[in-house]
Short mmCIF file of C-alpha atoms and ligand atoms in Angstrom, two decimals:
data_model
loop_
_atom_site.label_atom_id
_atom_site.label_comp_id
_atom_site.label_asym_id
_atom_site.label_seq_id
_atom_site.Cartn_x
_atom_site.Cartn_y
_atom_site.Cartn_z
CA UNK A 64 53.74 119.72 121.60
CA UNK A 65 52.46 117.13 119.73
CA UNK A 66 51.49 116.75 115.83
CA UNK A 67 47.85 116.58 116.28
CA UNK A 68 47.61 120.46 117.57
CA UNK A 69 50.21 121.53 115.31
CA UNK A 70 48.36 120.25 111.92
CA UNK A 71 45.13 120.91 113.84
CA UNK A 72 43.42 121.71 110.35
CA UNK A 73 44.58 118.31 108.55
CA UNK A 74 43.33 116.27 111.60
CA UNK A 75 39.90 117.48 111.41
CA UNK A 76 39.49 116.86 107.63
CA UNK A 77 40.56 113.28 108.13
CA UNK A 78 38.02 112.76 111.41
CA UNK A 79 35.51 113.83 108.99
CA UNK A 80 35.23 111.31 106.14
CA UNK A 81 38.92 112.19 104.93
CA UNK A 82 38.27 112.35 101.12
CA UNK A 83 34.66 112.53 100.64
CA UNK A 84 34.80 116.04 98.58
CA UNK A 85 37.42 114.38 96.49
CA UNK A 86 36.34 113.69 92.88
CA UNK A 87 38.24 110.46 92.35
CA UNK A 88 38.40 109.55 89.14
CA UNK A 89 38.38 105.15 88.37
CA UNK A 90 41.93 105.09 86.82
CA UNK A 91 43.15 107.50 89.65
CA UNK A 92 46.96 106.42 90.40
CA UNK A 93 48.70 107.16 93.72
CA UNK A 94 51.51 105.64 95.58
CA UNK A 95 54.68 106.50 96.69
CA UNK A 96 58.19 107.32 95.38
CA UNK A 97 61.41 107.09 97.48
CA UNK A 98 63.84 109.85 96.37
CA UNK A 99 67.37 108.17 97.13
CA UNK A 100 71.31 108.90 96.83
CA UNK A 101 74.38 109.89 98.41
CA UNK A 102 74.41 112.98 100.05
CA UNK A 103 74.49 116.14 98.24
CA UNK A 104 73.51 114.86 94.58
CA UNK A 105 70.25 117.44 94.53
CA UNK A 106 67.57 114.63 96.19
CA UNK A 107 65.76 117.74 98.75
CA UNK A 108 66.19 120.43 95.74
CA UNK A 109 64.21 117.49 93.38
CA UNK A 110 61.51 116.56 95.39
CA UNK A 111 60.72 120.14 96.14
CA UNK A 112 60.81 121.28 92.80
CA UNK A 113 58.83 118.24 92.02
CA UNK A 114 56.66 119.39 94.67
CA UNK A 115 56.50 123.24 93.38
CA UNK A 116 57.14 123.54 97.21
CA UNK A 117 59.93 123.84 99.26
CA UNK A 118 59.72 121.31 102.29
CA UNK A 119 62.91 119.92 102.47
CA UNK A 120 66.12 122.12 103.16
CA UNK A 121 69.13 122.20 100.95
CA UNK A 122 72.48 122.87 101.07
CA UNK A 123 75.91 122.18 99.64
CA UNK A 124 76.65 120.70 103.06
CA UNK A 125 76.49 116.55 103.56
CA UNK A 126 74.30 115.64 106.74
CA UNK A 127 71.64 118.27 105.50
CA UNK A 128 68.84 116.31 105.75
CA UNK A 129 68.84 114.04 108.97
CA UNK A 130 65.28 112.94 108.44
CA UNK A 131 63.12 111.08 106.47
CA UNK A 132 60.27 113.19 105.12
CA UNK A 133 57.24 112.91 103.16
CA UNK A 134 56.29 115.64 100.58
CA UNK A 135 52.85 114.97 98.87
CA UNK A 136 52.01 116.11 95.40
CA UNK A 137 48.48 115.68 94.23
CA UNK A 138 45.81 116.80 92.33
CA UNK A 139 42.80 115.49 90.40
CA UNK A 140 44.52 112.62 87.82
CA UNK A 141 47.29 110.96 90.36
CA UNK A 142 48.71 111.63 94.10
CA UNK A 143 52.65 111.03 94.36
CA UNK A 144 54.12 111.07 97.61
CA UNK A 145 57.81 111.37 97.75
CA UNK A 146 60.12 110.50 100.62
CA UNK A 147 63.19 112.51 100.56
CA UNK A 148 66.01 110.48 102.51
CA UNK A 149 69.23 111.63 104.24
CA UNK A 150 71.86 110.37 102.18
CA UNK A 151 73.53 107.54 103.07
CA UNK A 152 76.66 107.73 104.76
CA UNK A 153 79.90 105.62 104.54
CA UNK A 154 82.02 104.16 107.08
CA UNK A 155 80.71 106.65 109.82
CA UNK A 156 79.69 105.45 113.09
CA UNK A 157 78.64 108.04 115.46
CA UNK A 158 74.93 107.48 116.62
CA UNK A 159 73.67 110.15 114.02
CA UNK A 160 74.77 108.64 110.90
CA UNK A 161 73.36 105.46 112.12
CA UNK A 162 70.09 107.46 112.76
CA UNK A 163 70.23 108.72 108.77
CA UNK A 164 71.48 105.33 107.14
CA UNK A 165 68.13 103.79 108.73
CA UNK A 166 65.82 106.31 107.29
CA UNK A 167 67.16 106.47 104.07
CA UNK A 168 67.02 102.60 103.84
CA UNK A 169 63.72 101.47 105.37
CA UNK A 170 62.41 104.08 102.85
CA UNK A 171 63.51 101.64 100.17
CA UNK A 172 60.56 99.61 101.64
CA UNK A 173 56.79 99.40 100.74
CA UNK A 174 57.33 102.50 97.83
CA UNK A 175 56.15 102.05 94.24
CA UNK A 176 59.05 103.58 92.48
CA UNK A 177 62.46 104.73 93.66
CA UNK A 178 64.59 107.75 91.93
CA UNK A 179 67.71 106.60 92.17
CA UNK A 180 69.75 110.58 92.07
CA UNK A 181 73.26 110.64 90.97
CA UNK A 182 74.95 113.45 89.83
CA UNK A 183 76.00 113.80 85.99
CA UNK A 184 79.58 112.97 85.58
CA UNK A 185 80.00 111.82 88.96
CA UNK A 186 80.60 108.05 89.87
CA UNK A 187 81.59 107.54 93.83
CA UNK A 188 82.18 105.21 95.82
CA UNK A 189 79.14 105.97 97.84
CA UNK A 190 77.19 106.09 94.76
CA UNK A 191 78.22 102.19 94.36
CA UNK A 192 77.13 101.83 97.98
CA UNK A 193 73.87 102.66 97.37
CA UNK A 194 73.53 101.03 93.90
CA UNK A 195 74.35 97.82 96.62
CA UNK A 196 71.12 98.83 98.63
CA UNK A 197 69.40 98.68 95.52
CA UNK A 198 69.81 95.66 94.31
CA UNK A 199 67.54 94.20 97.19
CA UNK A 200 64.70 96.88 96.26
CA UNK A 201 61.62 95.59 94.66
CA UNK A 202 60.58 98.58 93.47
CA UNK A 203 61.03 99.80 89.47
CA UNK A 204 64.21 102.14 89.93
CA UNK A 205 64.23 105.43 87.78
CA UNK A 206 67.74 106.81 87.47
CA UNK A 207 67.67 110.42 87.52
CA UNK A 208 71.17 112.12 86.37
CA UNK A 209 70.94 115.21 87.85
CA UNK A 210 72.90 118.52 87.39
CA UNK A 211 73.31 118.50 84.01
CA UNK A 212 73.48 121.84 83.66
CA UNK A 213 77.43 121.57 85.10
CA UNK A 214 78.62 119.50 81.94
CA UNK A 215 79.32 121.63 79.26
CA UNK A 216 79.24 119.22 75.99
CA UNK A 217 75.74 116.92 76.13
CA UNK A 218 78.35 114.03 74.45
CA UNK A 219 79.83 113.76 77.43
CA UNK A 220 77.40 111.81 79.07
CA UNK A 221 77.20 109.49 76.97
CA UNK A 222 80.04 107.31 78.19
CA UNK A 223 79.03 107.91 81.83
CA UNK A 224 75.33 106.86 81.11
CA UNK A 225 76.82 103.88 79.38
CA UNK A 226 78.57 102.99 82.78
CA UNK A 227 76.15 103.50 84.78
CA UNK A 228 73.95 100.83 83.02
CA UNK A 229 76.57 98.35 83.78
CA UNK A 230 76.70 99.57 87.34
CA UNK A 231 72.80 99.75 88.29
CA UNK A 232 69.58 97.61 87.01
CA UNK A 233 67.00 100.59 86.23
CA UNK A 234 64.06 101.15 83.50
CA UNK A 235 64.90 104.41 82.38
CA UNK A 236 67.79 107.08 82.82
CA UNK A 237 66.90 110.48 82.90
CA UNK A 238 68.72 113.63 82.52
CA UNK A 239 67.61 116.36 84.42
CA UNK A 240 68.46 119.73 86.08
CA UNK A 241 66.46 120.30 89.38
CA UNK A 242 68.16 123.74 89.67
CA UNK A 243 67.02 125.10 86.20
CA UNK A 244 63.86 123.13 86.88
CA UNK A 245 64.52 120.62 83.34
CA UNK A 246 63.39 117.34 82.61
CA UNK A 247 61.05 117.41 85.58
CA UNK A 248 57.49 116.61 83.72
CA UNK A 249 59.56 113.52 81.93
CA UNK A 250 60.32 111.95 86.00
CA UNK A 251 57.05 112.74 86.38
CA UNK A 252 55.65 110.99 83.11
CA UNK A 253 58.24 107.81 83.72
CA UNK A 254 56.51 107.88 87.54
CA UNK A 255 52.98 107.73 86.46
CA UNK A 256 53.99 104.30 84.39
CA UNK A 257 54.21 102.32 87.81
CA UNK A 258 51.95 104.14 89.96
CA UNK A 259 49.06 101.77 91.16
CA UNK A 260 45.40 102.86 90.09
CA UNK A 261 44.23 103.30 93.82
CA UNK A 262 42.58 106.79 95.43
CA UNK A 263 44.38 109.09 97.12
CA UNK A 264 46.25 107.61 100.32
CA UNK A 265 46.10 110.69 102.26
CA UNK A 266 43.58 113.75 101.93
CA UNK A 267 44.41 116.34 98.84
CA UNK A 268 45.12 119.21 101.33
CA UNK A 269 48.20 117.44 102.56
CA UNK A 270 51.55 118.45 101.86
CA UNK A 271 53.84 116.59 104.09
CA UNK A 272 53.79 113.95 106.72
CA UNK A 273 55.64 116.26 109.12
CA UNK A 274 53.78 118.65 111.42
CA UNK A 275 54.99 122.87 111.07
CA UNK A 276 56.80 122.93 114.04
CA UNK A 277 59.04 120.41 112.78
CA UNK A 278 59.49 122.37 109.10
CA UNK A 279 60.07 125.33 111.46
CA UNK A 280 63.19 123.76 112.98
CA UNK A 281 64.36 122.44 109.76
CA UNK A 282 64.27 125.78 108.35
CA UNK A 283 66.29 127.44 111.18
CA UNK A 284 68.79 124.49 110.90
CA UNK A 285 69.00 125.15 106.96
CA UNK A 286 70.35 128.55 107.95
CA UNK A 287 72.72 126.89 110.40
CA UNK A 288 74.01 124.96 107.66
CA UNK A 289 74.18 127.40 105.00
CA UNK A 290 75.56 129.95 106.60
CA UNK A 291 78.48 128.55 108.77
CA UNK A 292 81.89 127.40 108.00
CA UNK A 293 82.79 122.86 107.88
CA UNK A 294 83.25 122.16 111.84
CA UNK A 295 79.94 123.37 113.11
CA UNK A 296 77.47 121.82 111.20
CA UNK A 297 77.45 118.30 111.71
CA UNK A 298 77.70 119.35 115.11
CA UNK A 299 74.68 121.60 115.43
CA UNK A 300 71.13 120.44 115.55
CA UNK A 301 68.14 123.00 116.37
CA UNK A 302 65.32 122.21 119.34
CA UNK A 303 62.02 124.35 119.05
CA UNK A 304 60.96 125.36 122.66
CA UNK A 305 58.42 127.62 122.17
CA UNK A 306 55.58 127.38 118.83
CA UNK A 307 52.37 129.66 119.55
CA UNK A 308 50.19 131.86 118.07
CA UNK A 309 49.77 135.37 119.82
CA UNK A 310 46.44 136.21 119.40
CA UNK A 311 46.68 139.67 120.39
CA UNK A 312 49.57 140.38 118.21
CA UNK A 313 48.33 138.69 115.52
CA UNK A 314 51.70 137.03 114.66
CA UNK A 315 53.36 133.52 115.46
CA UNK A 316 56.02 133.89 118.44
CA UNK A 317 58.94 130.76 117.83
CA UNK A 318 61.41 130.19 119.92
CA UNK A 319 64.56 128.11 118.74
CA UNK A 320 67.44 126.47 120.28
CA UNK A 321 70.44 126.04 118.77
CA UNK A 322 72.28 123.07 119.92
CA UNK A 323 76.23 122.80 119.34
CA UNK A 324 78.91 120.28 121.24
CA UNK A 325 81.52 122.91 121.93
CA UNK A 326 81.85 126.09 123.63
CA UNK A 327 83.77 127.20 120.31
CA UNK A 328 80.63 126.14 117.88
CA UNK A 329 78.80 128.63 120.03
CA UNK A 330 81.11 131.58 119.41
CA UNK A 331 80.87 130.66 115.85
CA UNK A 332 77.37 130.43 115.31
CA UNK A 333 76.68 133.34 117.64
CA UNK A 334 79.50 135.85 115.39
CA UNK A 335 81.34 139.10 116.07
CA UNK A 336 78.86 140.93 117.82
CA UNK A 337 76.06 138.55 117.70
CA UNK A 338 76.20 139.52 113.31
CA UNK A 339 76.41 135.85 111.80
CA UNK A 340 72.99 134.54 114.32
CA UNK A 341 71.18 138.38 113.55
CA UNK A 342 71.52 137.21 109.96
CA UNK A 343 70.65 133.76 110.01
CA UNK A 344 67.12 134.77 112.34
CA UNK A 345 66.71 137.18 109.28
CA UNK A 346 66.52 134.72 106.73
CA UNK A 347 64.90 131.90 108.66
CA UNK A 348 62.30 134.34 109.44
CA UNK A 349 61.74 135.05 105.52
CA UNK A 350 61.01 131.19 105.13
CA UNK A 351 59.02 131.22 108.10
CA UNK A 352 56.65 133.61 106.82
CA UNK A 353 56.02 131.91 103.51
CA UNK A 354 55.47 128.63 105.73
CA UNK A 355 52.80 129.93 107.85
CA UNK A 356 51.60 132.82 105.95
CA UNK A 357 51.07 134.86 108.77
CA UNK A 358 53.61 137.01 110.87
CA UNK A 359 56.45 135.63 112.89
CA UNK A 360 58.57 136.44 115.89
CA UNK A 361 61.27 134.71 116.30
CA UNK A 362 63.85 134.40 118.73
CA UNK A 363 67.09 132.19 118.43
CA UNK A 364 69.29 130.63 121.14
CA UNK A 365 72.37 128.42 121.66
CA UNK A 366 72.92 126.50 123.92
CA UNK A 367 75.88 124.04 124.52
CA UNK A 368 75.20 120.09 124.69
CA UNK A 369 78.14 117.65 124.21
CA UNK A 370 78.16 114.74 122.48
CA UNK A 371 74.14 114.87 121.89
CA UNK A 372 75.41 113.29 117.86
CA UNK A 373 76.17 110.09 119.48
CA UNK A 374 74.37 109.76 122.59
CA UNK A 375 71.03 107.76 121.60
CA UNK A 376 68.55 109.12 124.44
CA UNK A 377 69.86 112.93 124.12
CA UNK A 378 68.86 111.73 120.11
CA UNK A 379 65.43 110.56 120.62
CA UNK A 380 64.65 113.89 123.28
CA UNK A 381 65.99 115.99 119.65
CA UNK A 382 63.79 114.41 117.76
CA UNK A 383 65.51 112.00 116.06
CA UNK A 384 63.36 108.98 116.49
CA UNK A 385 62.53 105.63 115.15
CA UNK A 386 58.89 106.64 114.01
CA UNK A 387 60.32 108.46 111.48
CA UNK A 388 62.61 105.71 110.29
CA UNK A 389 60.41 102.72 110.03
N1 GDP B 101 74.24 123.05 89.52
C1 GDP B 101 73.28 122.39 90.12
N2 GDP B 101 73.24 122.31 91.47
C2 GDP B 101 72.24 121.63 92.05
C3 GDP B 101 71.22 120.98 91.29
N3 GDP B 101 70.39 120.36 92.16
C4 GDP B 101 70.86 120.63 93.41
N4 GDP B 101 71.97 121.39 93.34
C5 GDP B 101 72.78 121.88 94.49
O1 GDP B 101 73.43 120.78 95.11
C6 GDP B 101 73.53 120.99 96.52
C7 GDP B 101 72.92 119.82 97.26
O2 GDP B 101 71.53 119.82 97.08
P1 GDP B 101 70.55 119.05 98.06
O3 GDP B 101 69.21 119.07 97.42
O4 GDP B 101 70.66 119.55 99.45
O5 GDP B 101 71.20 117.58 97.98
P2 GDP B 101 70.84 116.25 98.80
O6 GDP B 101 71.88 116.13 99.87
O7 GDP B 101 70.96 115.13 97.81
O8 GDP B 101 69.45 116.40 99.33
C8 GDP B 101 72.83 122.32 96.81
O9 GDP B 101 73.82 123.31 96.93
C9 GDP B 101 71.94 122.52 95.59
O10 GDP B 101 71.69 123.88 95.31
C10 GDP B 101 71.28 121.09 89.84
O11 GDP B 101 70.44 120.57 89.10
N5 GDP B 101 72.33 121.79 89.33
MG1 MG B 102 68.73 116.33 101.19
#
């Protein structure tokens, strides 16, 4: 299935004079924002909490988000559209880390303002790698010190601030918590400052770039990540065969694949009795609901395909494709 009949809804507002009901005001600012970092510094947990919605998944697990993906805030003064990027990944070659270095840097491209995310306290070497990337970006960079509800005593981030001003070239540092939702309005403020005055780029009823059958997947795959132990995730990736609305039933009817490389990924994900997948279909179908609003039946999978992380064409049949990654 494609995009267009998935986001039916959005496609018809923009084949019919796509902001025409919008009230745009003359100083009206919009642009976009790349959200960038290593992996697992809070980037998905920002922009969705910048968003007030949760698009991206999150987890404590690297490799969480694979794809580049736009999450659109707007409303009658300004319209900010992030791009959350897969971290990027050092010294890893397989095909799927290749995949996730290009998205996250071809999203340093073309955007207004990057959020540079480290973590407070926390200087790595992949941290410096990215801090590299930078350097070539002509966009104003925002460093945003997240998780600064882990130190203990403020003063102790002074010294790290201090080094990271050495280490990066960026107009403001901010400390923030995305998890206890502080210092949020203040990225926001910092944002507006080199936002062009332009109208909206895409119409106000827009939240992401991605169509719901793809936020389906990445839902069931946040489970998948969440939810098993460090061998299967990287190897696990989540294919959605079946996306329809039953009429009759008045629900949504989603079938999923889980994908996994080895016979032994499958036992795991599947569990003693078929208990760890029951739980994970329990919980994706929670999110599910809130996605679509409506109903859900869903059904989960898995299936066995080797090697799919580093075999390019079995990559581009998941999904994982150079539209997406400029
Ligand atoms: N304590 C704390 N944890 C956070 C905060 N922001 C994110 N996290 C956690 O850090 C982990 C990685 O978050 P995620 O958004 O997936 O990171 P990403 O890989 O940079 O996108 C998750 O377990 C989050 O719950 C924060 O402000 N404080
Ligand atoms: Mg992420």
């Amino acid at each position: 299935m494609t995009q267009v009949s998935e986001q039916k809804d959005q496609t018809e507002t923009e084949n019919s004079e796509i902001l025409s009901e919008f009230p745009v005001l003359p100083d009206y600012q919009a642009g976009f924002v790349a959200v960038v970092g290593r992996p697992n510094v809070g980037k998905s947990t920002l922009m969705n909490e910048l968003l007030g919605q949760k698009l991206s998944i999150t987890s404590h697990k690297p490799q969480t988000t694979r794809h580049r993906i736009h999450g659109i805030y707007t409303d009658e003064q300004k319209q900010i559209v992030y791009v959350d990027t897969p971290g990027m990944h050092l010294g890893e070659k397989r095909s799927i880390n290749k995949y996730m270095n290009r998205a996250a840097s071809s999203a340093l491209v073309d955007v207004d303002v990057i959020l540079f995310v480290v973590e407070a306290g926390r200087w790595t070497q992949e941290d410096e790698a990215v801090a590299q990337k930078l350097k070539h970006a002509s966009a104003s960079v925002i460093l945003v010190v997240n998780k600064i509800d882990l130190i203990k005593k403020k003063t102790d981030l002074l010294p790290f601030l201090q080094k990271l001003g050495e280490k990066v070239e960026f107009v403001t540092a901010i400390p923030v918590s995305a998890y206890k939702k502080s210092g949020l309005d203040i990225i926001v403020e910092e944002i507006l400052k080199y936002l062009p005055k332009q109208p909206p780029l895409f119409p106000e009823d827009f939240v992401t770039d991605r169509s719901t059958r793809f936020l389906a997947a990445e839902i069931v795959r946040e489970k998948l990540m969440r939810s098993l132990g460090e061998e299967v995730p990287y190897g696990a990736t989540v294919e959605i065969e079946q996306f329809k609305y039953d009429e009759e039933e008045g629900r949504w009817v989603i079938h999923a694949l889980i994908l996994v490389e080895r016979q032994g990924q499958k036992q795991i994900v599947i569990g003693k009795k078929g208990e760890q997948i029951k739980q994970m279909g329990i919980q994706a179908r929670r999110d599910l609901i809130t996605l679509l609003g409506e109903r859900v039946h869903l059904e989960l999978w898995v299936k066995v395909k080797e090697n799919w992380s580093d075999d390019e064409r079995a990559l581009a049949s998941l999904g994982y494709t150079e539209d997406h990654t400029g």
